[in-house]
Amino acid sequence: MKSGTVTLIGRPNSGKSTLLNALIGEKVSIVSEKPQTTRHRILGILTEPRGQIVFVDTPGIHKPVYRMNQRMLQTALDSLRDVDLVLHVVDGSISLGAGENFVLQIVKNAGPKTILLINKIDKFAKPRLLPIIDRYSKEYDFTEILPISALTRDNLKLLVDILFKCLPDGEALFGPDLFTDRTERFLTAELIREKILERTREELPYTTAVIIRKFDEGERVKRNLVRIEADIIVERRSQQGIILGKGGLTLRDLGSAARLDIEHLLGSKVYLGLRVRTVLRWRNNEVVLDELELGG
Ligand SMILES: Nc1nc2c(ncn2[C@@H]2O[C@H](COP(=O)(O)OP(=O)(O)OP(=O)(O)O)[C@@H](O)[C@H]2O)c(=O)[nH]1
Ligand SMILES: [Mg+2]
């Protein structure tokens, strides 16, 4: 049996969480078209007869301004330690700038063997690939360079085969039915945040957080019902209005979309109560960041 830990690292929006979900076959980590979606270290566990791979999704590497972002960067950096392999995920459809160089430096200094994944090949023409491969192979001796599409699953089977080959022999770390280390409560908050990211623009995705106030499973067995109450945190009063929308329509709409996803996750009916609350400068507030379980 093979067993090992594999960390996904890269710029925001490069497709790490999409890849994690595709590899696991479950929605473990939320995805959006906005950068800085993932804020935590999230495990996705793949168990097969040939062994177990524990994938580690991380926040995209970016210049941190607020304490929240410093914690996110630290979380990503910490996730490179004591792992068997690193997957450096690059968005091949956009030009490579200073941000990518920064990630490359981190990967170079990290220690574990690294595979370069050039993602989103469904989105660009093949001739783009060669210069990217050329540039990266000059910079670092990657164990492998593999073009993939996390969205269309191109080359993912091959990737998993390569990973199982690279990983050491060992016993599985987690039970075969477990696909993440995260609680239902955490995943619920994330699903609500995902719906906010889908429906808001400009600074809202960055200034919003979700805290679960109540996760009542008292009627779960008898009535197949879980009662959940959550606070949507914003930084300014004006942002409260944006989340609410005209006549509360935006909040109602994102609430029902989130509820469907949460019901799917829990396999039960869900009552979801949402409240919008302003907490000034929460992104620099250590107490709030602790409550949100932001590492670093
Ligand atoms: N066309 C295409 N889009 C992709 C692919 N992989 C991811 N995306 C899209 O890219 C966007 C970002 O994906 P995420 O998985 O959230 O990216 P991430 O690297 O986890 O981003 P952060 O959490 O912000 O670091 C989403 O809109 C995805 O649908 C791909 O292979 N092809
Ligand atoms: Mg992500």
Short mmCIF file of C-alpha atoms and ligand atoms in Angstrom, two decimals:
data_model
loop_
_atom_site.label_atom_id
_atom_site.label_comp_id
_atom_site.label_asym_id
_atom_site.label_seq_id
_atom_site.Cartn_x
_atom_site.Cartn_y
_atom_site.Cartn_z
CA MET A 1 0.00 0.00 0.00
CA LYS A 2 1.12 3.52 -0.83
CA SER A 3 0.47 6.39 1.53
CA GLY A 4 1.44 10.03 1.56
CA THR A 5 0.60 13.72 1.77
CA VAL A 6 0.52 16.02 -1.24
CA THR A 7 0.19 19.80 -0.94
CA LEU A 8 -1.36 21.95 -3.66
CA ILE A 9 0.27 25.34 -3.92
CA GLY A 10 -0.08 28.25 -6.35
CA ARG A 11 -1.37 31.71 -7.09
CA PRO A 12 -4.98 32.55 -6.22
CA ASN A 13 -7.39 31.37 -8.93
CA SER A 14 -4.98 28.87 -10.50
CA GLY A 15 -7.49 26.06 -9.89
CA LYS A 16 -6.19 24.28 -6.78
CA SER A 17 -9.57 23.75 -5.15
CA THR A 18 -11.18 22.71 -8.44
CA LEU A 19 -8.40 20.15 -8.79
CA LEU A 20 -8.79 18.92 -5.22
CA ASN A 21 -12.53 18.35 -5.72
CA ALA A 22 -11.95 16.63 -9.06
CA LEU A 23 -9.36 14.28 -7.55
CA ILE A 24 -11.52 13.39 -4.55
CA GLY A 25 -14.82 13.28 -6.42
CA GLU A 26 -16.50 15.28 -3.66
CA LYS A 27 -16.98 18.97 -3.02
CA VAL A 28 -14.48 19.50 -0.24
CA SER A 29 -13.22 22.98 -1.02
CA ILE A 30 -15.28 25.86 -2.37
CA VAL A 31 -14.46 27.33 -5.77
CA SER A 32 -15.11 30.72 -7.33
CA GLU A 33 -13.92 32.85 -10.20
CA LYS A 34 -12.67 35.43 -7.70
CA PRO A 35 -9.12 35.16 -6.32
CA GLN A 36 -8.47 34.40 -2.62
CA THR A 37 -11.40 32.04 -2.28
CA THR A 38 -9.69 29.45 -0.07
CA ARG A 39 -8.69 30.78 3.35
CA HIS A 40 -7.86 27.54 5.17
CA ARG A 41 -5.78 24.41 4.91
CA ILE A 42 -8.28 21.78 3.80
CA LEU A 43 -7.57 18.08 3.44
CA GLY A 44 -9.06 15.97 0.68
CA ILE A 45 -8.51 12.24 1.11
CA LEU A 46 -8.36 9.80 -1.80
CA THR A 47 -8.50 6.13 -0.84
CA GLU A 48 -7.99 3.40 -3.45
CA PRO A 49 -7.04 -0.29 -3.25
CA ARG A 50 -3.46 0.73 -4.12
CA GLY A 51 -3.22 3.22 -1.25
CA GLN A 52 -4.23 6.59 0.16
CA ILE A 53 -3.29 10.11 -0.87
CA VAL A 54 -3.99 13.00 1.50
CA PHE A 55 -4.21 16.16 -0.59
CA VAL A 56 -3.80 19.52 1.14
CA ASP A 57 -5.58 22.51 -0.42
CA THR A 58 -4.13 25.89 0.57
CA PRO A 59 -4.90 29.59 0.17
CA GLY A 60 -3.47 31.09 -3.03
CA ILE A 61 -0.13 32.84 -2.50
CA HIS A 62 -0.57 36.63 -2.63
CA LYS A 63 0.86 39.75 -1.05
CA PRO A 64 -0.76 40.02 2.36
CA VAL A 65 -2.15 43.38 3.44
CA TYR A 66 -4.48 42.50 6.30
CA ARG A 67 -3.84 40.14 9.20
CA MET A 68 -6.28 37.72 7.59
CA ASN A 69 -4.10 37.55 4.48
CA GLN A 70 -0.93 37.17 6.54
CA ARG A 71 -2.50 34.19 8.25
CA MET A 72 -3.54 32.78 4.86
CA LEU A 73 0.01 33.07 3.53
CA GLN A 74 1.41 31.45 6.67
CA THR A 75 -1.09 28.61 6.30
CA ALA A 76 0.10 27.99 2.74
CA LEU A 77 3.77 28.11 3.73
CA ASP A 78 3.25 25.79 6.72
CA SER A 79 1.51 23.29 4.44
CA LEU A 80 4.75 22.76 2.52
CA ARG A 81 6.44 21.27 5.57
CA ASP A 82 6.48 17.54 6.30
CA VAL A 83 4.77 16.51 3.09
CA ASP A 84 5.85 13.89 0.58
CA LEU A 85 5.17 15.90 -2.54
CA VAL A 86 4.11 19.34 -3.73
CA LEU A 87 1.87 20.12 -6.70
CA HIS A 88 2.60 23.59 -8.02
CA VAL A 89 -0.56 24.62 -9.89
CA VAL A 90 -0.14 27.30 -12.57
CA ASP A 91 -2.93 28.86 -14.65
CA GLY A 92 -1.53 28.38 -18.15
CA SER A 93 -4.16 30.62 -19.73
CA ILE A 94 -2.80 33.88 -18.31
CA SER A 95 0.61 35.46 -18.70
CA LEU A 96 3.10 34.68 -15.97
CA GLY A 97 3.95 37.71 -13.86
CA ALA A 98 5.79 38.61 -10.69
CA GLY A 99 3.28 36.67 -8.60
CA GLU A 100 4.25 33.42 -10.30
CA ASN A 101 7.93 34.15 -9.73
CA PHE A 102 7.21 34.60 -6.03
CA VAL A 103 5.52 31.20 -5.85
CA LEU A 104 8.40 29.65 -7.77
CA GLN A 105 10.89 30.99 -5.21
CA ILE A 106 8.81 29.49 -2.41
CA VAL A 107 8.66 26.13 -4.19
CA LYS A 108 12.41 26.20 -4.85
CA ASN A 109 13.14 26.76 -1.17
CA ALA A 110 10.52 24.37 0.16
CA GLY A 111 12.37 21.08 0.05
CA PRO A 112 9.89 18.37 -1.00
CA LYS A 113 9.86 17.10 -4.59
CA THR A 114 7.52 19.14 -6.75
CA ILE A 115 5.40 18.41 -9.79
CA LEU A 116 4.43 21.37 -11.98
CA LEU A 117 0.83 21.29 -13.19
CA ILE A 118 -0.02 23.63 -16.02
CA ASN A 119 -3.76 23.93 -15.54
CA LYS A 120 -6.69 25.10 -17.68
CA ILE A 121 -5.43 23.53 -20.94
CA ASP A 122 -9.06 23.44 -22.07
CA LYS A 123 -8.87 27.23 -22.26
CA PHE A 124 -5.88 27.88 -24.51
CA ALA A 125 -4.16 26.64 -27.67
CA LYS A 126 -1.38 24.05 -27.43
CA PRO A 127 1.43 26.30 -28.76
CA ARG A 128 1.22 28.26 -25.49
CA LEU A 129 2.45 25.24 -23.56
CA LEU A 130 5.99 24.95 -24.84
CA PRO A 131 7.26 28.36 -23.69
CA ILE A 132 5.75 27.77 -20.23
CA ILE A 133 7.39 24.36 -19.91
CA ASP A 134 10.64 25.82 -21.19
CA ARG A 135 10.62 28.65 -18.69
CA TYR A 136 9.80 26.52 -15.66
CA SER A 137 12.17 23.67 -16.48
CA LYS A 138 15.03 26.18 -16.68
CA GLU A 139 14.22 27.48 -13.21
CA TYR A 140 13.79 24.27 -11.26
CA ASP A 141 14.22 20.53 -11.60
CA PHE A 142 10.57 19.52 -11.33
CA THR A 143 9.91 15.81 -10.80
CA GLU A 144 7.39 16.05 -13.61
CA ILE A 145 5.69 18.73 -15.68
CA LEU A 146 2.13 17.88 -16.62
CA PRO A 147 -0.47 19.90 -18.53
CA ILE A 148 -3.93 19.29 -17.07
CA SER A 149 -7.46 20.59 -16.93
CA ALA A 150 -9.03 20.36 -13.50
CA LEU A 151 -12.32 21.36 -15.08
CA THR A 152 -12.51 18.74 -17.87
CA ARG A 153 -10.35 16.24 -15.94
CA ASP A 154 -7.77 16.03 -18.70
CA ASN A 155 -4.71 14.05 -17.53
CA LEU A 156 -6.00 13.65 -13.96
CA LYS A 157 -5.92 9.84 -14.15
CA LEU A 158 -2.33 10.05 -15.31
CA LEU A 159 -1.55 12.46 -12.47
CA VAL A 160 -2.93 10.07 -9.84
CA ASP A 161 -0.91 7.21 -11.37
CA ILE A 162 2.25 9.31 -11.16
CA LEU A 163 1.48 10.27 -7.56
CA PHE A 164 0.97 6.68 -6.44
CA LYS A 165 4.31 5.82 -8.07
CA CYS A 166 6.13 8.66 -6.27
CA LEU A 167 4.67 8.13 -2.80
CA PRO A 168 6.30 5.89 -0.20
CA ASP A 169 4.91 2.59 1.05
CA GLY A 170 2.84 2.92 4.18
CA GLU A 171 -0.44 2.44 5.97
CA ALA A 172 -3.47 4.67 5.35
CA LEU A 173 -3.71 7.60 7.76
CA PHE A 174 -7.51 7.93 7.59
CA GLY A 175 -10.44 5.52 7.42
CA PRO A 176 -11.60 4.59 3.91
CA ASP A 177 -14.91 6.48 4.13
CA LEU A 178 -13.44 9.80 5.17
CA PHE A 179 -12.85 12.32 2.38
CA THR A 180 -11.93 15.39 4.42
CA ASP A 181 -10.74 16.40 7.89
CA ARG A 182 -13.21 19.29 7.98
CA THR A 183 -16.43 19.20 9.99
CA GLU A 184 -19.91 19.55 8.54
CA ARG A 185 -20.14 22.81 10.43
CA PHE A 186 -17.05 24.22 8.69
CA LEU A 187 -18.16 23.02 5.25
CA THR A 188 -21.59 24.58 5.85
CA ALA A 189 -20.04 28.00 6.51
CA GLU A 190 -17.91 27.63 3.41
CA LEU A 191 -20.89 26.75 1.19
CA ILE A 192 -22.67 29.89 2.37
CA ARG A 193 -19.55 31.95 1.63
CA GLU A 194 -19.34 30.39 -1.83
CA LYS A 195 -22.84 31.63 -2.65
CA ILE A 196 -21.85 35.12 -1.50
CA LEU A 197 -18.74 35.03 -3.71
CA GLU A 198 -20.92 34.05 -6.68
CA ARG A 199 -23.34 36.90 -6.14
CA THR A 200 -21.21 39.87 -5.11
CA ARG A 201 -18.53 41.97 -6.75
CA GLU A 202 -15.67 44.35 -6.02
CA GLU A 203 -14.49 44.26 -2.42
CA LEU A 204 -17.42 42.24 -1.04
CA PRO A 205 -15.89 38.78 -1.63
CA TYR A 206 -12.86 39.82 0.40
CA THR A 207 -14.68 41.59 3.20
CA THR A 208 -17.21 38.84 3.92
CA ALA A 209 -16.97 35.94 6.33
CA VAL A 210 -19.47 33.43 7.69
CA ILE A 211 -19.76 32.30 11.30
CA ILE A 212 -22.10 29.45 12.27
CA ARG A 213 -23.96 30.39 15.45
CA LYS A 214 -26.12 27.32 15.77
CA PHE A 215 -25.84 23.83 14.33
CA ASP A 216 -28.68 21.95 15.98
CA GLU A 217 -28.85 18.25 15.19
CA GLY A 218 -31.51 17.46 17.83
CA GLU A 219 -34.07 16.53 15.17
CA ARG A 220 -31.63 14.96 12.73
CA VAL A 221 -32.48 11.35 13.40
CA LYS A 222 -36.20 11.69 14.14
CA ARG A 223 -37.22 14.28 11.55
CA ASN A 224 -34.17 14.29 9.27
CA LEU A 225 -33.81 18.01 9.97
CA VAL A 226 -30.81 20.13 10.94
CA ARG A 227 -31.37 23.69 12.14
CA ILE A 228 -28.57 26.08 11.25
CA GLU A 229 -28.15 29.75 12.05
CA ALA A 230 -25.29 31.72 10.59
CA ASP A 231 -23.96 35.26 10.65
CA ILE A 232 -22.65 36.84 7.49
CA ILE A 233 -19.98 39.29 8.59
CA VAL A 234 -19.15 42.39 6.56
CA GLU A 235 -16.81 45.30 7.29
CA ARG A 236 -19.07 48.27 6.72
CA ARG A 237 -22.73 49.11 7.07
CA SER A 238 -23.04 49.91 3.37
CA GLN A 239 -21.95 46.35 2.60
CA GLN A 240 -24.79 44.98 4.68
CA GLY A 241 -27.23 46.50 2.19
CA ILE A 242 -25.46 44.88 -0.75
CA ILE A 243 -25.73 41.42 0.81
CA LEU A 244 -29.38 42.01 1.66
CA GLY A 245 -30.28 43.37 -1.81
CA LYS A 246 -33.53 45.11 -2.71
CA GLY A 247 -36.19 43.97 -0.27
CA GLY A 248 -33.80 41.32 1.05
CA LEU A 249 -33.89 39.48 -2.29
CA THR A 250 -30.15 38.82 -2.63
CA LEU A 251 -29.95 37.32 0.85
CA ARG A 252 -33.01 35.16 0.23
CA ASP A 253 -31.62 33.97 -3.10
CA LEU A 254 -28.17 33.08 -1.75
CA GLY A 255 -29.77 31.47 1.28
CA SER A 256 -31.85 29.07 -0.77
CA ALA A 257 -28.90 28.21 -3.04
CA ALA A 258 -26.73 27.53 0.02
CA ARG A 259 -29.48 25.49 1.68
CA LEU A 260 -29.72 23.11 -1.30
CA ASP A 261 -25.95 22.50 -1.20
CA ILE A 262 -25.96 22.03 2.57
CA GLU A 263 -28.87 19.57 2.35
CA HIS A 264 -26.86 17.61 -0.20
CA LEU A 265 -23.81 17.66 2.07
CA LEU A 266 -25.67 16.59 5.21
CA GLY A 267 -28.12 14.25 3.50
CA SER A 268 -30.94 15.82 5.47
CA LYS A 269 -33.42 18.69 5.34
CA VAL A 270 -32.03 21.99 6.55
CA TYR A 271 -33.54 25.04 8.13
CA LEU A 272 -31.12 27.87 7.39
CA GLY A 273 -31.39 31.22 9.17
CA LEU A 274 -29.04 33.94 7.94
CA ARG A 275 -28.27 37.27 9.57
CA VAL A 276 -25.99 40.04 8.27
CA ARG A 277 -23.75 41.78 10.77
CA THR A 278 -21.08 44.50 10.54
CA VAL A 279 -17.82 43.97 12.39
CA LEU A 280 -15.53 46.91 11.72
CA ARG A 281 -12.05 45.97 10.44
CA TRP A 282 -12.60 42.28 11.22
CA ARG A 283 -9.79 41.30 8.84
CA ASN A 284 -7.32 42.75 11.33
CA ASN A 285 -9.16 41.48 14.41
CA GLU A 286 -7.31 38.51 15.92
CA VAL A 287 -10.33 37.37 17.95
CA VAL A 288 -12.55 37.18 14.88
CA LEU A 289 -9.78 35.50 12.88
CA ASP A 290 -9.41 32.90 15.63
CA GLU A 291 -13.14 32.31 15.61
CA LEU A 292 -12.96 31.75 11.85
CA GLU A 293 -10.21 29.17 12.50
CA LEU A 294 -7.82 31.02 10.25
CA GLY A 295 -4.41 29.50 10.82
CA GLY A 296 -0.98 31.08 10.68
N1 LIG B 1 -11.38 26.67 -17.93
C1 LIG B 1 -10.92 26.19 -16.76
N2 LIG B 1 -11.24 26.83 -15.62
C2 LIG B 1 -10.75 26.33 -14.46
C3 LIG B 1 -9.95 25.17 -14.41
N3 LIG B 1 -9.63 24.95 -13.12
C4 LIG B 1 -10.22 25.93 -12.40
N4 LIG B 1 -10.90 26.76 -13.21
C5 LIG B 1 -11.66 27.95 -12.82
O1 LIG B 1 -10.78 28.87 -12.23
C6 LIG B 1 -11.43 29.60 -11.18
C7 LIG B 1 -10.65 29.47 -9.88
O2 LIG B 1 -10.70 28.14 -9.43
P1 LIG B 1 -10.36 27.74 -7.93
O3 LIG B 1 -10.33 26.25 -7.90
O4 LIG B 1 -11.26 28.43 -6.99
O5 LIG B 1 -8.89 28.33 -7.81
P2 LIG B 1 -7.93 28.30 -6.52
O6 LIG B 1 -6.54 28.10 -7.02
O7 LIG B 1 -8.42 27.33 -5.52
O8 LIG B 1 -8.08 29.80 -5.98
P3 LIG B 1 -7.83 30.37 -4.47
O9 LIG B 1 -8.63 29.54 -3.53
O10 LIG B 1 -8.30 31.76 -4.57
O11 LIG B 1 -6.35 30.27 -4.24
C8 LIG B 1 -12.84 29.04 -11.10
O12 LIG B 1 -13.70 29.88 -11.85
C9 LIG B 1 -12.71 27.67 -11.76
O13 LIG B 1 -13.91 27.22 -12.36
C10 LIG B 1 -9.65 24.51 -15.66
O14 LIG B 1 -8.96 23.48 -15.74
N5 LIG B 1 -10.16 25.08 -16.79
MG MG B 2 -9.01 27.55 -3.60
#
